[in-house]
């Protein structure tokens, strides 16, 4: 797997500049962080809004983050006083959320009023609020019809004709392929959904293919005799939504960064732009190769009763979407806040009562790789390729960030 150092070298001048700013030992403007932290405040508002009434599709929610925080970053480039900047962030994110999640308008209006209450009245506040709203409105118009709404994303994919290696609906629901619509959506920064299409998965019957399938058979079975309790816990911990699981690490990175407000807003924007573009690229590779899932392969090979530890998601094996999301997150966080952080705790809605601690973003990628094998729902090749794809899209996002923040 590519090392973080190699990733940073590929990320371009923006990543290098921001990681230096984010890990600096002193804040350029000490007063900027002494006041109420508007970035953390509106991070929490965004997370709470989407948790309460967001879209049912992960990529649609990431799109909302990407629009709101890209607009905020653009607006921040138009003024530098504290009053202007706080009002600009609040104006951009508020306008985005009210537009895309109108059911939360009353709560969002109250949050905006609370922010503006502590911002000194005057022209700086007025200009910041107007700039944030203008940038949000412009970006919302620019992204209209991008194919990232739940209906477009959720277009069912009919199963192809059955053949060795070809994806088929999986038990117990045997439903149509999901997230197929992602591959037709318009990316933020990728030139096309297939720009980073992966090389083909290991050939059927190859040494790598047989080794990976045997590993899933032994370690991913519901009744596995070799999977340890810790491995079972890992599989269960990472079984849930990557979008949900990575909200806490991103907040940790935001709150611990010593970078300026514009740079921290850019961190949030780039994280979610990379997430959206990675999910689009993931769908492209998945539906280009249509590799069957382990449960289908094992049952077709004569293991008719084999059942995975966790229910297999209804889309092809290669690459793992959890892997791609994790790779994109690792890439952006490594480049912009550094590869390591002080220990932080993470919980998971799919593993109640379990708390894990991490000190590097790479740890989470490695656990995602292992977890999907131990869940019985992905081959290791699909997991590792997924992380690589996410890293590639993250590096592309950082190299082209100047196009986003025009």
XYZ file of C-alpha atoms in Angstrom, residues 24-252:
229
model
C 2.754 24.928 13.233
C 3.595 25.395 16.907
C 2.038 28.854 17.045
C -1.078 30.460 15.654
C -0.375 33.303 13.220
C -3.186 35.354 14.750
C -3.568 34.301 18.431
C -6.815 36.207 18.734
C -8.341 34.217 15.892
C -8.617 31.094 18.020
C -9.307 32.872 21.313
C -12.794 33.800 20.196
C -15.578 31.256 19.724
C -14.487 28.740 17.076
C -16.923 29.285 14.214
C -15.456 26.369 12.215
C -16.173 23.857 14.986
C -19.524 25.482 15.704
C -20.734 25.109 12.108
C -19.099 21.713 11.728
C -21.357 20.543 14.539
C -24.372 22.278 13.027
C -23.718 20.555 9.689
C -23.291 17.136 11.301
C -26.380 17.515 13.488
C -28.510 18.803 10.614
C -27.641 15.894 8.331
C -28.031 13.386 11.130
C -31.502 14.707 11.939
C -32.898 15.225 8.462
C -30.286 14.567 5.822
C -30.512 12.458 2.690
C -30.597 8.644 2.930
C -27.590 8.372 0.613
C -24.038 8.820 1.889
C -22.764 10.604 -1.218
C -25.630 13.127 -1.133
C -24.750 14.104 2.426
C -21.065 14.405 1.510
C -22.152 16.672 -1.366
C -23.920 18.953 1.121
C -20.758 19.236 3.223
C -18.671 19.862 0.116
C -20.916 22.670 -1.140
C -21.298 24.400 2.225
C -17.631 24.394 3.144
C -16.341 25.145 -0.348
C -18.629 28.171 -0.382
C -17.351 29.167 3.063
C -13.730 28.874 1.918
C -14.417 30.981 -1.161
C -16.139 33.639 0.922
C -13.261 33.721 3.420
C -10.941 34.721 0.610
C -12.826 37.988 0.210
C -12.099 39.485 3.649
C -9.855 38.987 6.653
C -11.321 40.650 9.738
C -12.649 38.407 12.503
C -16.177 39.793 12.173
C -16.177 39.293 8.414
C -14.825 35.743 8.596
C -17.214 34.494 11.287
C -20.211 35.930 9.440
C -18.977 34.522 6.116
C -18.682 30.954 7.421
C -22.066 31.122 9.112
C -23.700 32.678 6.049
C -22.312 30.128 3.594
C -23.044 27.010 5.602
C -26.430 28.239 6.818
C -27.601 29.105 3.275
C -26.443 25.723 1.974
C -28.150 23.758 4.714
C -31.410 25.697 4.608
C -31.552 25.152 0.853
C -30.739 21.434 0.911
C -32.343 20.480 4.246
C -35.337 22.839 4.487
C -36.990 20.764 7.211
C -34.360 22.132 9.624
C -34.840 25.808 8.752
C -36.036 26.869 12.210
C -33.112 25.208 13.986
C -30.642 26.603 11.447
C -32.021 30.119 11.759
C -31.563 29.905 15.526
C -27.948 28.778 15.087
C -27.258 31.645 12.682
C -28.758 34.158 15.099
C -26.571 32.801 17.909
C -23.424 33.188 15.811
C -24.288 36.699 14.635
C -25.213 37.759 18.163
C -21.562 37.614 19.201
C -20.227 39.192 15.980
C -19.855 42.976 16.297
C -22.474 44.780 14.238
C -21.173 46.759 11.324
C -20.094 46.632 7.725
C -17.663 43.708 8.238
C -20.450 41.508 9.578
C -22.800 42.564 6.782
C -20.211 41.960 4.068
C -19.229 38.576 5.475
C -22.810 37.358 5.729
C -23.586 38.552 2.206
C -20.426 36.991 0.769
C -21.144 33.626 2.384
C -24.688 33.590 1.057
C -23.566 34.675 -2.419
C -20.913 31.986 -2.668
C -23.331 29.310 -1.445
C -26.035 30.367 -3.895
C -23.560 30.409 -6.774
C -22.175 26.973 -5.970
C -25.625 25.481 -5.474
C -26.570 26.753 -8.916
C -23.322 25.407 -10.372
C -23.988 21.947 -8.917
C -27.650 21.805 -9.967
C -28.424 18.570 -11.810
C -25.098 16.913 -10.948
C -26.739 13.521 -10.454
C -25.916 13.263 -6.754
C -29.493 13.376 -5.483
C -30.879 10.164 -3.911
C -33.096 9.351 -6.893
C -30.263 9.560 -9.417
C -27.822 7.731 -7.155
C -30.330 4.991 -6.421
C -31.184 3.944 -9.960
C -31.474 0.127 -9.716
C -28.976 -1.944 -11.650
C -30.361 -5.092 -13.214
C -28.311 -8.229 -12.701
C -26.258 -9.284 -15.737
C -26.438 -12.808 -17.083
C -24.938 -15.285 -14.658
C -21.375 -16.355 -15.435
C -18.249 -17.273 -13.420
C -16.851 -14.179 -11.728
C -19.792 -11.935 -12.676
C -21.739 -10.143 -9.939
C -25.148 -11.525 -9.060
C -27.640 -10.390 -6.397
C -26.621 -11.707 -2.991
C -28.528 -13.312 -0.119
C -30.663 -12.869 1.786
C -32.535 -10.149 -0.156
C -31.122 -10.834 -3.661
C -31.820 -7.175 -4.486
C -30.676 -5.145 -7.493
C -27.284 -3.473 -7.556
C -27.152 -0.267 -5.517
C -25.206 2.983 -5.951
C -24.890 2.315 -9.674
C -26.059 5.863 -10.363
C -22.929 7.289 -8.746
C -20.912 6.416 -11.840
C -23.019 8.765 -13.952
C -22.769 11.737 -11.582
C -20.706 14.860 -12.213
C -17.564 14.995 -10.028
C -16.295 18.129 -8.339
C -12.674 17.896 -9.523
C -12.181 14.645 -11.417
C -12.163 15.038 -15.177
C -14.426 11.991 -15.499
C -15.692 9.145 -13.290
C -13.251 6.716 -14.926
C -10.155 8.913 -14.605
C -8.682 6.630 -11.921
C -10.359 3.397 -12.918
C -8.510 0.538 -11.262
C -6.676 -2.222 -13.073
C -8.770 -5.403 -13.307
C -9.173 -7.580 -10.203
C -7.130 -10.779 -9.862
C -8.044 -13.284 -12.578
C -10.284 -16.191 -11.639
C -8.135 -19.150 -10.712
C -4.993 -17.062 -10.160
C -2.913 -17.611 -7.047
C -3.993 -14.278 -5.591
C -7.659 -14.926 -6.321
C -7.611 -18.373 -4.727
C -5.696 -17.145 -1.682
C -8.090 -14.260 -1.103
C -11.178 -16.400 -1.519
C -9.825 -19.011 0.899
C -9.158 -16.257 3.457
C -12.730 -15.003 3.249
C -14.067 -18.561 3.404
C -12.132 -19.294 6.608
C -12.171 -15.942 8.407
C -15.374 -14.372 7.111
C -17.866 -17.155 7.708
C -20.670 -16.618 10.189
C -19.558 -19.807 11.960
C -15.802 -19.319 11.481
C -13.685 -21.459 13.775
C -10.520 -19.397 13.207
C -11.686 -15.780 13.484
C -10.725 -14.385 16.892
C -13.060 -12.357 19.132
C -10.954 -9.267 18.404
C -11.291 -9.851 14.659
C -15.040 -10.285 15.011
C -15.195 -7.042 16.963
C -13.189 -5.248 14.253
C -15.529 -6.511 11.547
C -18.572 -5.380 13.508
C -17.046 -2.020 14.437
C -16.404 -1.045 10.793
C -19.590 -2.558 9.360
C -21.511 0.710 9.503
C -21.475 3.808 7.302
C -18.040 5.252 6.541
C -19.617 8.712 6.426
C -20.804 8.253 10.018
C -17.612 6.642 11.305
C -15.317 9.302 9.855
C -17.236 12.294 11.248
C -15.413 12.017 14.578
C -11.880 11.713 13.119
C -12.525 14.726 10.906
C -13.724 16.740 13.892
C -10.630 15.679 15.831
